[in-house]
Short mmCIF file of C-alpha atoms in Angstrom, two decimals:
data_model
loop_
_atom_site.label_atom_id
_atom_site.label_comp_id
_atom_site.label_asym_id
_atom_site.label_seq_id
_atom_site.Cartn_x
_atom_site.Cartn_y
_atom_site.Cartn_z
CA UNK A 1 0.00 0.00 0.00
CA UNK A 2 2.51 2.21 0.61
CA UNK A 3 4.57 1.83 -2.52
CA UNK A 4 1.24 2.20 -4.31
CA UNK A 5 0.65 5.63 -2.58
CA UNK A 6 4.40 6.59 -3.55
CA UNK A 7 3.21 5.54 -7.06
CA UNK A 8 0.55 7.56 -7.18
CA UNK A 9 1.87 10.99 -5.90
CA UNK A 10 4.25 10.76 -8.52
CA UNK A 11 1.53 11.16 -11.18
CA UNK A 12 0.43 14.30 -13.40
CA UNK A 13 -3.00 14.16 -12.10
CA UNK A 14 -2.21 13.23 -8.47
CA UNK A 15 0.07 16.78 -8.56
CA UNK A 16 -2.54 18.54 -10.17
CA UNK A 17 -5.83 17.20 -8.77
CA UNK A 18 -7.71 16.63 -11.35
CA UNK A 19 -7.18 14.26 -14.79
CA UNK A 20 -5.74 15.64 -18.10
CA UNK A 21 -7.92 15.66 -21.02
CA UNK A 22 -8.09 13.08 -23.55
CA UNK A 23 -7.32 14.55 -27.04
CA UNK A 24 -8.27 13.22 -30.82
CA UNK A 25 -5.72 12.84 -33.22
CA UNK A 26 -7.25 15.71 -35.27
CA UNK A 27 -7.46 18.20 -32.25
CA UNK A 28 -3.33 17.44 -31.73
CA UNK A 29 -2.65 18.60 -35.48
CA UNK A 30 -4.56 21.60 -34.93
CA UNK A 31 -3.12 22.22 -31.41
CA UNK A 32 0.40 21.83 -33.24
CA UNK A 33 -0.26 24.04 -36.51
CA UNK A 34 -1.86 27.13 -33.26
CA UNK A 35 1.69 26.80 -31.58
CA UNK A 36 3.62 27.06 -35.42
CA UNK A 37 1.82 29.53 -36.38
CA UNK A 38 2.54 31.57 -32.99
CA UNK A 39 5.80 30.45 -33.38
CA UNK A 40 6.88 32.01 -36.88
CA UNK A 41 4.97 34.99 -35.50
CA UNK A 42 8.17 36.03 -33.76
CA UNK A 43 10.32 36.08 -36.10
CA UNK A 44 10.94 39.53 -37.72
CA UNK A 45 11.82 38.68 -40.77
CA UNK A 46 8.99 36.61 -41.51
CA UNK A 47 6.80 39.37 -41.46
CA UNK A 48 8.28 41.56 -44.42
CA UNK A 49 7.04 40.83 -47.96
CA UNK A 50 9.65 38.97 -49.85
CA UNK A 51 9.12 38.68 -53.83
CA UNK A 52 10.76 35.17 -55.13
CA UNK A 53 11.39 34.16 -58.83
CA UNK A 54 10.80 30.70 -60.04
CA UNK A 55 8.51 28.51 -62.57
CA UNK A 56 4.89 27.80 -62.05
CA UNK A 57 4.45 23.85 -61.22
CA UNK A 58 2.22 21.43 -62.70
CA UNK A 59 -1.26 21.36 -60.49
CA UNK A 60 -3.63 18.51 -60.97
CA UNK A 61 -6.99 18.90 -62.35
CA UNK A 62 -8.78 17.69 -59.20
CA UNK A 63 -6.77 19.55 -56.88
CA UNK A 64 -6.90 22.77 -58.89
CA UNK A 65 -10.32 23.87 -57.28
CA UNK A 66 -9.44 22.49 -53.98
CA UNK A 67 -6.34 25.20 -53.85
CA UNK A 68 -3.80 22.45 -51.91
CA UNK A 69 -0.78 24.79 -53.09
CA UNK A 70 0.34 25.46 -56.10
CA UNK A 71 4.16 24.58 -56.32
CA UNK A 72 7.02 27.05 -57.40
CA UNK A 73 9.57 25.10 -58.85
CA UNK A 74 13.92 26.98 -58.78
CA UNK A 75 14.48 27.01 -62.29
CA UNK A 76 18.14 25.79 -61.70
CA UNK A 77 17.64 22.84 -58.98
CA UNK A 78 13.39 21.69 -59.40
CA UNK A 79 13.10 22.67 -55.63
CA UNK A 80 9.70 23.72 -54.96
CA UNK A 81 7.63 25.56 -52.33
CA UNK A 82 4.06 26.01 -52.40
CA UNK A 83 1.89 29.31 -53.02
CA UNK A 84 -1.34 29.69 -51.00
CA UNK A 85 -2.71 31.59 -53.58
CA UNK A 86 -6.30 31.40 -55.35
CA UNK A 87 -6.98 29.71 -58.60
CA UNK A 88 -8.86 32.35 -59.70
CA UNK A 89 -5.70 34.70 -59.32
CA UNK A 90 -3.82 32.48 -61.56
CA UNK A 91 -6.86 31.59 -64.19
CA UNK A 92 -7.78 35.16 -64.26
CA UNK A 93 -4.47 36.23 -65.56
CA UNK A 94 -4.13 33.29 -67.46
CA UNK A 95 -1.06 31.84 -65.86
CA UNK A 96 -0.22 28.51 -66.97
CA UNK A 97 1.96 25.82 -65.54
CA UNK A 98 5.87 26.35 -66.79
CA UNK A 99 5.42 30.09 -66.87
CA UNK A 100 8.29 32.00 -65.16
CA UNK A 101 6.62 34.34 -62.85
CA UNK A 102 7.66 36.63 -59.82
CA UNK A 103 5.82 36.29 -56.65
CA UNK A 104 5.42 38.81 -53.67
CA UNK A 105 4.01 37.28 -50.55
CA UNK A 106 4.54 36.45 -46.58
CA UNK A 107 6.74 33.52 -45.87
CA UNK A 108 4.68 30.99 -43.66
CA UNK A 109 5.15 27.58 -42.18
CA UNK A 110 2.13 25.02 -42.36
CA UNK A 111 2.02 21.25 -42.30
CA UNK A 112 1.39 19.83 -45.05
CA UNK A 113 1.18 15.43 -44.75
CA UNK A 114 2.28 15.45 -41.55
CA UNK A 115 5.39 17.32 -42.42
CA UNK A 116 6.08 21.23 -41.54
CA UNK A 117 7.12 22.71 -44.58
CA UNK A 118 7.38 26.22 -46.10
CA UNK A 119 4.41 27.86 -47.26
CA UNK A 120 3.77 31.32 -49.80
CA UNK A 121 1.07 33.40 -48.82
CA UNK A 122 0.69 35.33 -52.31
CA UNK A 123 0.13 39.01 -52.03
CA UNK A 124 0.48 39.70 -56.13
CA UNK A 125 1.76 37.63 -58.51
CA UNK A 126 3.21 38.92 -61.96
CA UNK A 127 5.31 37.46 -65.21
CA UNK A 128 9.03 37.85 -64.98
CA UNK A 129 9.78 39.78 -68.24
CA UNK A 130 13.07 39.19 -67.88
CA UNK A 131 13.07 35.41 -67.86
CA UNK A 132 10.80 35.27 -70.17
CA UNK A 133 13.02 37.37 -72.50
CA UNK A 134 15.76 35.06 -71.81
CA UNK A 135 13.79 32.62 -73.08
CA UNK A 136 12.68 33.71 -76.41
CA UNK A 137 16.88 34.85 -76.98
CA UNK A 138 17.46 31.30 -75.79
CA UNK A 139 15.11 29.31 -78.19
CA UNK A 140 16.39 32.39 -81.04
CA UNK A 141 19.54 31.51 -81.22
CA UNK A 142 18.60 27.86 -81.29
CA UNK A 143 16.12 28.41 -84.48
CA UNK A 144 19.38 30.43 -85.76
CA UNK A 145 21.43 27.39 -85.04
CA UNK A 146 18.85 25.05 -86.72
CA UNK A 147 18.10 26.82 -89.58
CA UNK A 148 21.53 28.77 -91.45
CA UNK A 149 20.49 31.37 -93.43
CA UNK A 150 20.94 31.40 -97.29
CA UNK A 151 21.49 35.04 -99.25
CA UNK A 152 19.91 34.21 -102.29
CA UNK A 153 20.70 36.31 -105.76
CA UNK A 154 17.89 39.01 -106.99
CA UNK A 155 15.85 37.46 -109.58
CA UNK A 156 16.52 38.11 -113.46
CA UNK A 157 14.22 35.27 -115.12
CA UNK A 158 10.79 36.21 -117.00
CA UNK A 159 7.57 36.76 -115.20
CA UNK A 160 8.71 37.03 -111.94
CA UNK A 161 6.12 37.51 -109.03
CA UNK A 162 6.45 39.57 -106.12
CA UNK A 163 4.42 39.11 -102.63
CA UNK A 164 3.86 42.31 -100.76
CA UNK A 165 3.51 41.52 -97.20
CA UNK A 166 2.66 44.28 -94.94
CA UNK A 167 2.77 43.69 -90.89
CA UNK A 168 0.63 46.62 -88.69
CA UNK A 169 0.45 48.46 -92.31
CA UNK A 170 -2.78 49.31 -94.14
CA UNK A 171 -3.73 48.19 -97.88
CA UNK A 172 -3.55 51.88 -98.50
CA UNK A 173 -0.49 52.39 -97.68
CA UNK A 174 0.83 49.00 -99.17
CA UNK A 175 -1.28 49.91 -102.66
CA UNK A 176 1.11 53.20 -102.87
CA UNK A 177 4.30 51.16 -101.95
CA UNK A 178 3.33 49.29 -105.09
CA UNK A 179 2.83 52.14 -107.44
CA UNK A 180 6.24 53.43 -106.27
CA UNK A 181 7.59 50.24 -107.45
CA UNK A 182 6.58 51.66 -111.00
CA UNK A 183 5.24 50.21 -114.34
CA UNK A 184 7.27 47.25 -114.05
CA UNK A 185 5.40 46.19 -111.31
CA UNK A 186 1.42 46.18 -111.21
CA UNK A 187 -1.54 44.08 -109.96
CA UNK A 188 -1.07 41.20 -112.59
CA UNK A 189 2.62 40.68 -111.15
CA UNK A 190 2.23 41.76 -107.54
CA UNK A 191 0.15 40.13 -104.54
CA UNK A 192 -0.99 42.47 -101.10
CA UNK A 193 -1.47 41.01 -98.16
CA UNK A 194 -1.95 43.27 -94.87
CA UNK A 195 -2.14 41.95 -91.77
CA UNK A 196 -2.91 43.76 -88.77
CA UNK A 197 -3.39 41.61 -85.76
CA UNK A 198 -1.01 39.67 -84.21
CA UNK A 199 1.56 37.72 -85.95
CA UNK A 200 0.17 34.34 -86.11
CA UNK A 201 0.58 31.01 -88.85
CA UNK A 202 -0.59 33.14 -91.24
CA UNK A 203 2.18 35.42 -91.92
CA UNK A 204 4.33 32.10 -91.07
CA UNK A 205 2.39 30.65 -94.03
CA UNK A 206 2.77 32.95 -96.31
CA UNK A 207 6.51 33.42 -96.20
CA UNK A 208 7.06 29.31 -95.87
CA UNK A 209 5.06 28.58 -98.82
CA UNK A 210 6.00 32.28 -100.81
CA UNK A 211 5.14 30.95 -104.61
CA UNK A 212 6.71 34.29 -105.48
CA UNK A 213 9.91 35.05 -106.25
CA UNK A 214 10.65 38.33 -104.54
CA UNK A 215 9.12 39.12 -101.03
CA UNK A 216 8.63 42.83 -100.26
CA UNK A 217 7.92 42.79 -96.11
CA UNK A 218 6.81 45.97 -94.93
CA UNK A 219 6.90 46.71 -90.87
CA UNK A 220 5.49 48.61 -88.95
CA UNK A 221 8.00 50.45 -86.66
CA UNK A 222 6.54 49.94 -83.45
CA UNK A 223 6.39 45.69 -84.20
CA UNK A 224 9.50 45.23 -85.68
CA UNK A 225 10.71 43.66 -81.92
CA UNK A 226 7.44 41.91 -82.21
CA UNK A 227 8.72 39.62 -85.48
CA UNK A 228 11.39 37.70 -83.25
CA UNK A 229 9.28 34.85 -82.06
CA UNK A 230 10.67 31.73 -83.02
CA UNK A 231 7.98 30.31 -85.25
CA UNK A 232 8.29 33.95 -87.53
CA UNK A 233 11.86 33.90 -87.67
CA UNK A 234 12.21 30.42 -88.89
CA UNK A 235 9.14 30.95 -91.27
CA UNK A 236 11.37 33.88 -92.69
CA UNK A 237 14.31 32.23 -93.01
CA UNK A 238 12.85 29.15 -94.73
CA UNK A 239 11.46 31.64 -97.23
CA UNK A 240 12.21 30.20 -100.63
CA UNK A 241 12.25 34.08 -102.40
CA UNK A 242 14.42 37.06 -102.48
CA UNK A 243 13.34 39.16 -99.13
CA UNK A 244 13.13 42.84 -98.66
CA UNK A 245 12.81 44.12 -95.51
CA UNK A 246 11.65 47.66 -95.02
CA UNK A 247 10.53 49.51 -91.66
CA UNK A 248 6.96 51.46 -92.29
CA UNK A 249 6.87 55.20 -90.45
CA UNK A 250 3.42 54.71 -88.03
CA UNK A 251 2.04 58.35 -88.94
CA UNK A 252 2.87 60.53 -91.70
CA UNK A 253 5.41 63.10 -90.94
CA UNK A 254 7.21 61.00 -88.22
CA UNK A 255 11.21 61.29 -88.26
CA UNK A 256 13.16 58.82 -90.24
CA UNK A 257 13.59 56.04 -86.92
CA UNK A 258 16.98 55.25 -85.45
CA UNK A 259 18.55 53.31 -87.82
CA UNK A 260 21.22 51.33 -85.14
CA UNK A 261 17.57 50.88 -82.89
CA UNK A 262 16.62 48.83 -85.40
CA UNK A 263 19.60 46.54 -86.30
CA UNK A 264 19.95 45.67 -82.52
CA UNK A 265 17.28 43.13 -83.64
CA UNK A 266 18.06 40.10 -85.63
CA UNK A 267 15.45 40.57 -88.62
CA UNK A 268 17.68 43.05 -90.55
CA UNK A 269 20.60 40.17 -90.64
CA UNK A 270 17.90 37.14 -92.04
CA UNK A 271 17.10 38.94 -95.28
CA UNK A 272 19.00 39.80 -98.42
CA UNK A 273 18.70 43.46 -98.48
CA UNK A 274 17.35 45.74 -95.49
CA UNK A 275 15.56 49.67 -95.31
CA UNK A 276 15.11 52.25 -92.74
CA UNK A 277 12.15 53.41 -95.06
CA UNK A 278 9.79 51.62 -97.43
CA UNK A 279 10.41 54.18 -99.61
CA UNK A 280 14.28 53.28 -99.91
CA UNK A 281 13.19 49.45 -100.75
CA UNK A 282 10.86 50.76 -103.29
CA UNK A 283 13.59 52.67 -105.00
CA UNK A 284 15.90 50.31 -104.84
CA UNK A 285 13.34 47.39 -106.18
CA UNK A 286 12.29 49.51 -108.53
CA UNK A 287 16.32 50.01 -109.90
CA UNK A 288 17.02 46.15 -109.69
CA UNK A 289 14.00 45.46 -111.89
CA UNK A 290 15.24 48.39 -114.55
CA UNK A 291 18.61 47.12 -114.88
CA UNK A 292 16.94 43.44 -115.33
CA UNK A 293 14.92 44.75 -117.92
CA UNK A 294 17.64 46.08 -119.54
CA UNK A 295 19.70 43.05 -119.58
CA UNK A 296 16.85 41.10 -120.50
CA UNK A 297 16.26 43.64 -123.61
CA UNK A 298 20.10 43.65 -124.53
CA UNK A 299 20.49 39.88 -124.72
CA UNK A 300 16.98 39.45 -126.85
CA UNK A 301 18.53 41.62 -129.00
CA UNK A 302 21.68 39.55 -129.20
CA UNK A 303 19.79 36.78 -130.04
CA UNK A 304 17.86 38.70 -133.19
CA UNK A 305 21.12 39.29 -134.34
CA UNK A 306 21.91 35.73 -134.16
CA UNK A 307 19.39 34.58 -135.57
CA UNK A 308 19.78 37.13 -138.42
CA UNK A 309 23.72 36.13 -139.06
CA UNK A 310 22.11 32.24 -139.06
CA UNK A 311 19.75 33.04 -141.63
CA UNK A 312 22.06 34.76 -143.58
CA UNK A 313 24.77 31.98 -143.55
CA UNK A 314 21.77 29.79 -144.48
CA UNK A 315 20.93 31.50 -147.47
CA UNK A 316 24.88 31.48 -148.23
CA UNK A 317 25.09 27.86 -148.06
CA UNK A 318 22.20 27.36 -150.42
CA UNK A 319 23.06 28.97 -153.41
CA UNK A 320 23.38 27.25 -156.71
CA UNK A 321 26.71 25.54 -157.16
CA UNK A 322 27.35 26.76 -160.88
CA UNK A 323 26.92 30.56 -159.54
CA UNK A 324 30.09 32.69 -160.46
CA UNK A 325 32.80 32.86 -158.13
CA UNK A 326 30.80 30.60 -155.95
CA UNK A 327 33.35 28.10 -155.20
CA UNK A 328 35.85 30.56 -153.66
CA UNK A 329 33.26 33.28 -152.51
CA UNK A 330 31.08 31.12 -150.38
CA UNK A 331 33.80 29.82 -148.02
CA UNK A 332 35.05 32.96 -147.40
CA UNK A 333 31.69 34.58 -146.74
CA UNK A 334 30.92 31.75 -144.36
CA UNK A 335 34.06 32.50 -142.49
CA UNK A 336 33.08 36.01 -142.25
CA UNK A 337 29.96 35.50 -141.28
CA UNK A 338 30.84 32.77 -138.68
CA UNK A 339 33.75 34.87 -137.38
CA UNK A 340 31.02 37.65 -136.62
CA UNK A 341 28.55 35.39 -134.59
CA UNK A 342 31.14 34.73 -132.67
CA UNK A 343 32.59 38.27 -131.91
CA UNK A 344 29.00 38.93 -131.32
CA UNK A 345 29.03 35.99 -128.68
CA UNK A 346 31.88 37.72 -127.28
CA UNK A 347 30.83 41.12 -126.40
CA UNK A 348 27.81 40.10 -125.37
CA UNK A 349 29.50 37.44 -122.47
CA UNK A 350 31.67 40.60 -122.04
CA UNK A 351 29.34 43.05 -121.48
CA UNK A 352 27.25 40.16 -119.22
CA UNK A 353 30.76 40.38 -117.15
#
């Protein structure tokens, strides 16, 4: 008896009186997350937002609406914490999952299956531009990589084709472009296209499949940055024609734009020939396609004049046999005549020099 009273003093509820209360599992957990919570309370630096870069996880459809935390994944290492943020936050601003984003939020601590681990209470959540830039330079230089570019001669066959392609610029102002081109160029040899939204397969299809052999692109200024996405880029560089690039002024008036502005994009360096105006690529289409007129002219002529000498040596060779002087006359006429096609064939590979 007395050990058993020895025993028994020794006990929580013989020192206190009265028996402890029996607790659930559940009311434990909740007891727990009180005391964390009061716990990261103290500590300063928990209580200053903090804004933290990283990659928007994958969240599964039947968690999505149930907001268990949507992970932020380091872009270098995978590690992720989870945002205690609403869905509608992220599906109103049409976040998606592998979107680099910045966050600005509270740094918490909550258990999460039995394990305390770090938590994000979201105050705002926005896009990182910068990543995001990094990304489209990254996957540029790839398409560059993938796809070398090929400067292609400016066409000098018959019935050639041009596509006028303009990007943010009006049929108006595309329909002038092409009477600047001049009388070479008109609506039976010339094809406008304007396009005015954003740059989509369209435009992609279009200079992929160009059936033409000269493509006149005309830019807007304000969207030349605009034209570096990937999908474009390659589009334009596996452009089977001659390509003209040409920035368009936005309002009439404007100052001629900053030439070395420009260039610090890529597009300039994908095409054959490059403008600060469309009214310098005019002029200078409208030159090329003179001087291949001329050269066209100058060697049908050479060819008349062939064909003449031919005809003439022809003739020659048909002439009776019993014709006086014939037998000494005709081969030296030939010669003549033969040694004139050929100084014909001369200057006119000279002259092509």
């Amino acid at each position: 008896m007395e050990v058993f009273s020895r025993r028994s003093s020794m006990s929580p509820a013989g020192q206190s009186g009265k028996a402890l209360p029996v607790m659930a599992p559940e009311q434990v957990q909740t007891l727990f997350r009180r005391r964390l919570s009061d716990i990261c309370a103290r500590f300063e630096d928990w209580q200053v937002p903090v804004t933290v870069s990283g990659t928007i996880g994958d969240v599964p459809a039947d968690r999505w609406r149930r907001r268990e935390g949507t992970p932020l994944l380091d872009r270098k290492t995978g590690t992720a914490i989870l945002l205690d943020v609403s869905p509608s936050l992220l599906e109103g601003d049409g976040f998606h999952a592998g979107e680099p984003v910045r966050v600005l939020g509270l740094l918490k601590a909550h258990m999460h299956q039995g394990q305390v681990v770090p938590r994000f209470e979201v105050l705002s959540i926005t896009r990182d531009e910068e990543e995001t830039l990094t990304r489209q330079r990254d996957a540029l230089v790839q398409t560059l990589r993938d796809v070398p570019p090929q400067r292609r001669s400016f066409p000098a066959g018959e019935g050639v084709h041009m596509l006028l392609l303009g990007v943010g610029v009006g049929v108006e102002r595309l329909r002038s472009l092409q009477q600047a081109l001049g009388g070479v160029w008109s609506e039976r040899n010339v094809t406008v296209r304007a396009l005015q939204g954003a740059v989509d397969g369209t435009a992609i299809q279009l200079l992929h499949g160009a059936e033409q052999e000269i493509v006149f692109l005309v830019v807007a200024e304000e969207r030349l940055t605009e034209l570096e996405a990937p999908a474009f880029m390659k589009g334009l560089l596996q452009c089977p024609a001659y390509r003209v690039l040409a920035c368009d002024l936005t309002m009439e008036g404007q100052a001629v734009p900053d030439v070395e502005a420009e260039t610090s994009t890529v597009l300039p360096h994908l095409v054959e020939r490059f403008f600060s105006t469309a009214a310098e690529a005019a002029s200078f289409l409208r030159q090329e396609s003179i001087v291949v007129r001329q050269h066209q002219d100058e060697e049908r002529a050479h060819q008349e004049e062939l064909a003449a000498l031919r005809a003439s040596l022809t003739a020659l060779a048909e002439r009776p046999a019993g014709s006086p002087r014939g037998g000494m006359f005709l081969p030296l006429l030939a010669g003549l005549v033969l040694g004139g096609c050929m100084a014909l064939v001369g200057l006119w590979m000279f002259h092509g020099l």
